[in-house]
Amino acid sequence: MSLTADEATADVAELLFLEPGELDRRLDLREQGLDSVRTMELVDRWRRAGVSDISFVLLAEDRRLERWLDLLREMQGGGAAGAAPAGDARLRTCIATVSLGGTLAEKLDAAAAAGFDGVELLDADLQGSPLPAADVAARCAELGLSIDLYQPFRRAEGLGAAEFDDALTRFRGELDVMAELGTSSILVVSNTEADADPDPDVSARQLATLADTAAARGMTVTFEALAWGTHIGRLSEAWDVARRADHPALTVAVDTFHLICRGEGAGTVAEVPTEKISLVQVSDAPWRTGDLAQWSRNHRCLPGDGEFDLAGPLAAVLAGGYRGPLSLELFDPDLRRRDPAEVAARGAAALKKLVDRAGAGV
């Protein structure tokens, strides 16, 4: 390996003004004094040492030194942190709670029973639940589920200065909720209002400010282009803004619906560096014409039940070394009327079948 475990441990210890032997490998490094700024410094050091795929987002997933050393070993030895073959157990799966009907408690039980590793938690599901955020976190822990992402945060970029100040206040409030949930990533979606500023540099500066605010609390921002976004409606446009922002705590989401319905595909995905993709959302859909938002909110079905080519884009993601989470995000009123356990089980099976198919291109 170009970077040994001893060297990595020494790097961490140096930033904390400790001796390597004083570090607790099983304790969250934040509790030992390692903040986000120092974590970013480690990312820079380890990239210069040859671990080119290391990122702030990967380190933020689990902040124990023992996990970081495993991750570095895997990345340099061709293991889980390298290109993950389709069907590999290390590819994490999750399901968005918006995909299922029922109460939040029923949705979590269904996700766990179906074998998902985690959930994307919709803010409306949390707000509509009698369970406070801390209890939701505890229930997920009991079920063996991670909360991979909290979503969505709207009206966040392309704003005038005064409104962006208000958005930043709202954003800090959402970070407070995330701290109670124990999750570290928030999904920010592109501006869909007619008055959105068209200047990509404005959006980039505002997203960088959000990422700075999140990183100060050990959190990250995942940016998603909604297909009906006023100026940012394609993955290529979201990546252009994220590239301009150039912030280690800012990544993009690949959503198969938004990608395909706007005419993009595997080639677009391949242009985004894998370390800058922190979420892949999967759904199928029938081909339709007309309003994109209504198409999205009412016709996003299980993989295999629609007409989209999902295997091509997913194969491109996996070929680049993406490790997850791979999330099932459905918007289908009929599915939400059904037993959430049934839908989650069908979803897990459909996702596995899709990953197996995508493996032909890996």
Coordinates of C-alpha atoms in Angstrom, one line a residue:
M1 CA 0.0 0.0 0.0
S2 CA 1.2 3.5 -0.7
L3 CA -0.2 4.7 2.6
T4 CA 0.2 2.3 5.5
A5 CA -2.1 2.0 8.6
D6 CA 0.7 3.3 10.8
E7 CA 1.2 6.3 8.6
A8 CA -2.5 7.1 8.5
T9 CA -2.8 6.7 12.3
A10 CA 0.2 9.0 12.7
D11 CA -1.5 11.6 10.5
V12 CA -4.6 11.6 12.6
A13 CA -2.7 11.7 15.8
E14 CA -0.6 14.6 14.6
L15 CA -3.7 16.7 13.8
L16 CA -5.0 16.0 17.3
F17 CA -1.6 16.7 19.0
L18 CA -1.5 13.1 20.4
E19 CA 0.7 10.2 20.2
P20 CA -0.6 7.4 17.9
G21 CA -1.0 5.1 20.9
E22 CA -3.3 7.6 22.6
L23 CA -5.9 7.3 19.9
D24 CA -9.0 5.1 20.6
R25 CA -9.6 3.3 17.3
R26 CA -13.2 2.4 18.2
L27 CA -14.3 5.8 19.4
D28 CA -15.8 8.4 17.1
L29 CA -12.9 10.7 16.2
R30 CA -15.2 13.7 16.7
E31 CA -15.2 12.8 20.4
Q32 CA -11.4 12.8 20.3
G33 CA -11.3 16.3 18.9
L34 CA -11.2 15.8 15.1
D35 CA -13.4 18.4 13.4
S36 CA -14.4 18.8 9.8
V37 CA -11.5 21.1 8.9
R38 CA -9.0 18.6 10.1
T39 CA -10.8 15.8 8.3
M40 CA -10.6 17.8 5.1
E41 CA -6.9 18.2 5.7
L42 CA -6.6 14.4 6.0
V43 CA -8.4 13.9 2.7
D44 CA -5.9 16.2 1.0
R45 CA -2.9 14.4 2.6
W46 CA -4.1 11.0 1.7
R47 CA -4.9 11.9 -1.8
R48 CA -1.4 13.3 -2.2
A49 CA -0.2 10.0 -0.7
G50 CA -1.8 8.1 -3.5
V51 CA -5.3 7.3 -2.2
S52 CA -7.0 9.2 -5.0
D53 CA -10.6 8.1 -4.3
I54 CA -10.7 9.1 -0.6
S55 CA -13.3 11.8 0.1
F56 CA -14.8 13.7 3.0
V57 CA -18.1 12.1 2.3
L58 CA -16.6 8.6 2.7
L59 CA -14.9 9.5 5.9
A60 CA -18.1 11.1 7.2
E61 CA -20.0 7.8 6.9
D62 CA -18.2 6.3 9.9
R63 CA -15.7 8.4 11.9
R64 CA -14.0 5.6 13.8
L65 CA -10.3 5.2 13.1
E66 CA -10.6 1.4 12.8
R67 CA -13.1 1.9 10.0
W68 CA -10.9 4.5 8.2
L69 CA -8.0 2.1 8.3
D70 CA -10.2 -0.6 6.8
L71 CA -11.4 1.8 4.1
L72 CA -7.8 2.8 3.2
R73 CA -6.8 -0.8 3.0
E74 CA -9.7 -1.7 0.8
M75 CA -9.1 1.3 -1.5
Q76 CA -5.5 0.4 -2.0
G77 CA -6.0 -3.4 -2.3
G78 CA -8.8 -3.5 -4.8
G79 CA -11.4 -4.4 -2.1
A80 CA -14.7 -2.9 -1.2
A81 CA -13.6 0.7 -1.8
G82 CA -12.5 0.0 -5.3
A83 CA -14.9 -0.8 -8.1
A84 CA -17.7 -2.8 -6.5
P85 CA -19.1 -5.5 -8.7
A86 CA -22.8 -5.7 -9.2
G87 CA -24.4 -8.0 -6.6
D88 CA -21.5 -7.4 -4.2
A89 CA -22.8 -7.5 -0.6
R90 CA -20.8 -4.3 0.1
L91 CA -23.1 -2.3 -2.2
R92 CA -25.4 -0.6 0.4
T93 CA -29.1 -0.4 -0.4
C94 CA -31.8 1.9 1.1
I95 CA -35.3 2.9 0.4
A96 CA -36.8 6.4 0.6
T97 CA -39.7 6.5 3.1
V98 CA -41.8 8.4 0.6
S99 CA -41.9 5.2 -1.4
L100 CA -44.1 3.5 1.1
G101 CA -47.5 4.0 2.7
G102 CA -48.4 3.8 6.3
T103 CA -47.0 5.4 9.4
L104 CA -43.3 6.2 9.7
A105 CA -42.9 3.3 12.2
E106 CA -44.6 0.9 9.7
K107 CA -42.3 2.2 6.9
L108 CA -39.2 1.6 9.0
D109 CA -40.3 -1.9 10.0
A110 CA -41.0 -2.7 6.4
A111 CA -37.6 -1.5 5.2
A112 CA -35.8 -3.6 7.8
A113 CA -37.9 -6.7 7.1
A114 CA -37.1 -6.4 3.4
G115 CA -33.4 -6.4 4.1
F116 CA -32.6 -2.8 3.2
D117 CA -29.5 -1.4 4.9
G118 CA -30.9 2.1 5.5
V119 CA -33.5 4.7 4.6
E120 CA -33.8 8.1 3.1
L121 CA -36.0 10.0 5.6
L122 CA -38.5 12.4 4.1
D123 CA -39.0 15.5 6.3
A124 CA -42.8 15.2 6.0
D125 CA -42.7 11.6 7.4
L126 CA -40.8 12.8 10.4
Q127 CA -43.0 15.8 10.9
G128 CA -46.2 13.7 10.6
S129 CA -44.9 11.1 13.1
P130 CA -45.6 11.2 16.9
L131 CA -42.1 10.0 17.4
P132 CA -39.5 12.7 18.0
A133 CA -36.3 12.6 16.0
A134 CA -34.3 11.0 18.8
D135 CA -36.8 8.2 19.1
V136 CA -36.7 7.7 15.3
A137 CA -33.0 7.4 15.5
A138 CA -33.3 4.8 18.3
R139 CA -35.8 2.8 16.4
C140 CA -33.6 2.7 13.3
A141 CA -30.7 1.5 15.4
E142 CA -32.9 -1.2 16.9
L143 CA -33.8 -2.4 13.4
G144 CA -30.3 -2.2 12.1
L145 CA -31.1 0.6 9.7
S146 CA -29.0 3.7 9.0
I147 CA -30.5 7.0 8.1
D148 CA -28.5 7.6 5.0
L149 CA -30.0 11.0 4.1
Y150 CA -32.6 13.6 5.3
Q151 CA -34.6 15.2 2.5
P152 CA -35.5 17.5 0.8
F153 CA -34.2 21.0 1.4
R154 CA -35.8 23.3 -1.2
R155 CA -35.3 26.9 -2.4
A156 CA -31.7 26.9 -1.5
E157 CA -29.8 28.3 -4.5
G158 CA -30.3 30.9 -7.2
L159 CA -31.6 33.3 -4.5
G160 CA -31.2 37.0 -3.8
A161 CA -28.9 37.9 -0.9
A162 CA -31.7 38.6 1.6
E163 CA -33.6 35.4 0.8
F164 CA -30.4 33.4 1.0
D165 CA -29.8 34.6 4.5
D166 CA -33.3 33.3 5.4
A167 CA -32.5 30.0 3.6
L168 CA -29.4 29.7 5.7
T169 CA -31.3 30.1 8.9
R170 CA -33.8 27.4 7.7
F171 CA -30.8 25.2 6.8
R172 CA -29.3 25.5 10.2
G173 CA -32.6 24.4 11.7
E174 CA -32.6 21.3 9.5
L175 CA -29.0 20.5 10.6
D176 CA -30.3 20.6 14.2
V177 CA -32.9 17.9 13.3
M178 CA -30.2 15.9 11.6
A179 CA -28.1 15.9 14.7
E180 CA -30.9 14.4 16.6
L181 CA -31.5 11.8 13.9
G182 CA -27.8 11.0 13.9
T183 CA -27.6 11.4 10.1
S184 CA -24.9 13.4 8.3
S185 CA -26.2 14.1 4.8
I186 CA -29.0 16.4 3.6
L187 CA -30.4 16.4 0.1
V188 CA -30.7 19.9 -1.4
V189 CA -32.7 20.1 -4.6
S190 CA -32.5 22.6 -7.4
N191 CA -34.7 25.7 -7.5
T192 CA -37.9 25.3 -9.4
E193 CA -39.3 28.8 -9.0
A194 CA -39.6 31.3 -11.9
D195 CA -37.5 33.9 -10.2
A196 CA -34.4 31.7 -9.7
D197 CA -31.2 33.5 -10.7
P198 CA -29.8 31.9 -13.9
D199 CA -26.1 32.6 -13.0
P200 CA -24.5 29.3 -12.1
D201 CA -21.8 31.1 -10.1
V202 CA -24.5 32.4 -7.8
S203 CA -25.8 28.9 -7.2
A204 CA -22.2 27.6 -6.7
R205 CA -21.4 30.2 -4.1
Q206 CA -24.6 29.6 -2.2
L207 CA -24.2 25.8 -2.3
A208 CA -20.6 26.2 -1.1
T209 CA -21.9 28.3 1.8
L210 CA -24.4 25.6 2.7
A211 CA -21.6 23.0 2.5
D212 CA -19.4 25.1 4.7
T213 CA -22.2 25.3 7.3
A214 CA -22.8 21.6 7.1
A215 CA -19.2 20.7 7.3
A216 CA -18.7 22.7 10.5
R217 CA -21.0 20.2 12.1
G218 CA -19.5 17.2 10.5
M219 CA -22.2 16.9 7.8
T220 CA -22.4 17.0 4.0
V221 CA -24.7 18.3 1.3
T222 CA -25.9 16.2 -1.6
F223 CA -27.2 18.3 -4.5
E224 CA -29.9 17.0 -6.8
A225 CA -31.2 18.5 -10.1
L226 CA -34.9 18.2 -10.3
A227 CA -36.0 17.6 -13.9
W228 CA -38.2 20.6 -13.8
G229 CA -35.6 22.9 -12.1
T230 CA -35.7 26.4 -13.6
H231 CA -32.1 26.5 -14.6
I232 CA -30.7 23.3 -13.1
G233 CA -32.7 20.4 -14.4
R234 CA -30.1 17.9 -15.6
L235 CA -27.3 16.0 -13.8
S236 CA -24.8 17.7 -16.1
E237 CA -26.0 21.1 -14.9
A238 CA -25.9 20.0 -11.2
W239 CA -22.4 18.7 -11.7
D240 CA -21.3 22.0 -13.4
V241 CA -22.5 24.0 -10.4
A242 CA -20.9 21.5 -7.9
R243 CA -17.7 21.7 -9.8
R244 CA -17.7 25.4 -9.7
A245 CA -18.4 25.3 -5.9
D246 CA -15.4 23.0 -5.5
H247 CA -16.2 22.1 -1.9
P248 CA -15.3 18.7 -0.3
A249 CA -18.6 18.5 1.6
L250 CA -20.7 19.0 -1.6
T251 CA -21.6 16.1 -3.8
V252 CA -24.3 15.3 -6.3
A253 CA -27.1 12.7 -6.5
V254 CA -27.8 10.6 -9.6
D255 CA -31.5 10.0 -9.9
T256 CA -32.5 7.7 -12.7
F257 CA -35.9 9.5 -13.3
H258 CA -34.5 13.0 -13.5
L259 CA -31.5 11.7 -15.6
I260 CA -33.5 9.7 -18.2
C261 CA -36.5 11.9 -18.6
R262 CA -34.2 14.9 -19.5
G263 CA -32.4 12.8 -22.2
E264 CA -29.2 12.0 -20.2
G265 CA -27.8 8.5 -19.5
A266 CA -24.7 6.5 -18.8
G267 CA -22.4 8.9 -20.7
T268 CA -23.5 11.8 -18.4
V269 CA -23.0 9.7 -15.3
A270 CA -19.5 8.7 -16.5
E271 CA -18.4 12.3 -16.7
V272 CA -19.0 12.9 -12.9
P273 CA -16.1 11.7 -10.7
T274 CA -17.2 8.8 -8.6
E275 CA -16.1 10.4 -5.4
K276 CA -18.5 13.3 -6.1
I277 CA -21.5 11.0 -6.3
S278 CA -22.9 10.3 -2.8
L279 CA -26.4 9.0 -3.7
V280 CA -27.9 7.0 -6.5
Q281 CA -31.8 7.0 -6.5
V282 CA -33.5 4.4 -8.7
S283 CA -37.0 4.2 -10.0
D284 CA -38.6 3.2 -13.3
A285 CA -41.4 5.0 -15.2
P286 CA -43.6 4.7 -18.2
W287 CA -42.8 7.2 -21.0
R288 CA -45.2 10.1 -21.0
T289 CA -45.4 13.7 -22.3
G290 CA -46.4 16.8 -20.5
D291 CA -45.7 18.2 -17.0
L292 CA -42.4 16.7 -15.7
A293 CA -43.3 17.3 -12.0
Q294 CA -46.7 15.5 -12.3
W295 CA -44.9 12.6 -14.2
S296 CA -42.4 12.4 -11.4
R297 CA -44.8 12.6 -8.5
N298 CA -47.3 10.0 -9.8
H299 CA -45.6 7.5 -12.1
R300 CA -42.3 6.5 -10.6
C301 CA -42.6 2.8 -10.2
L302 CA -40.6 -0.3 -9.3
P303 CA -37.6 -1.2 -11.5
G304 CA -38.9 -3.4 -14.3
D305 CA -42.5 -2.1 -14.2
G306 CA -41.8 0.9 -16.5
E307 CA -40.0 1.6 -19.7
F308 CA -36.7 3.2 -18.7
D309 CA -33.3 1.8 -19.4
L310 CA -32.0 1.7 -15.8
A311 CA -29.3 -0.9 -16.3
G312 CA -27.1 1.4 -18.5
P313 CA -26.7 4.3 -16.1
L314 CA -26.4 2.0 -13.1
A315 CA -23.7 0.0 -14.8
A316 CA -21.8 3.3 -15.4
V317 CA -22.0 4.2 -11.7
L318 CA -20.8 0.8 -10.6
A319 CA -18.0 0.7 -13.1
G320 CA -16.7 3.9 -11.7
G321 CA -16.4 2.3 -8.2
Y322 CA -19.6 3.6 -6.5
R323 CA -20.2 1.9 -3.2
G324 CA -23.6 3.1 -2.2
P325 CA -26.1 3.9 -1.0
L326 CA -28.3 2.7 -3.8
S327 CA -31.7 4.0 -3.0
L328 CA -35.2 3.0 -4.2
E329 CA -37.2 6.2 -4.5
L330 CA -40.8 5.6 -5.7
F331 CA -43.6 8.1 -6.3
D332 CA -46.7 5.9 -7.0
P333 CA -50.0 6.6 -5.3
D334 CA -51.1 3.0 -5.9
L335 CA -48.0 1.6 -4.2
R336 CA -48.6 3.9 -1.2
R337 CA -52.1 2.4 -0.8
R338 CA -50.6 -1.1 -0.4
D339 CA -49.1 -2.9 2.6
P340 CA -45.7 -1.2 3.1
A341 CA -44.1 -4.6 3.9
E342 CA -45.3 -6.0 0.6
V343 CA -44.0 -3.0 -1.4
A344 CA -40.7 -3.0 0.4
A345 CA -40.2 -6.7 -0.3
R346 CA -41.0 -6.3 -3.9
G347 CA -38.7 -3.3 -4.1
A348 CA -35.8 -5.1 -2.6
A349 CA -36.2 -8.0 -5.1
A350 CA -36.6 -5.6 -8.1
L351 CA -33.5 -3.7 -7.0
K352 CA -31.4 -6.8 -6.7
K353 CA -32.5 -8.0 -10.1
L354 CA -31.6 -4.6 -11.6
V355 CA -28.1 -4.7 -10.0
D356 CA -27.6 -8.2 -11.4
R357 CA -28.5 -6.9 -14.8
A358 CA -26.3 -3.9 -14.6
G359 CA -23.4 -6.2 -13.7
A360 CA -23.2 -7.2 -17.4
G361 CA -21.8 -3.7 -18.1
V362 CA -19.3 -3.6 -15.2

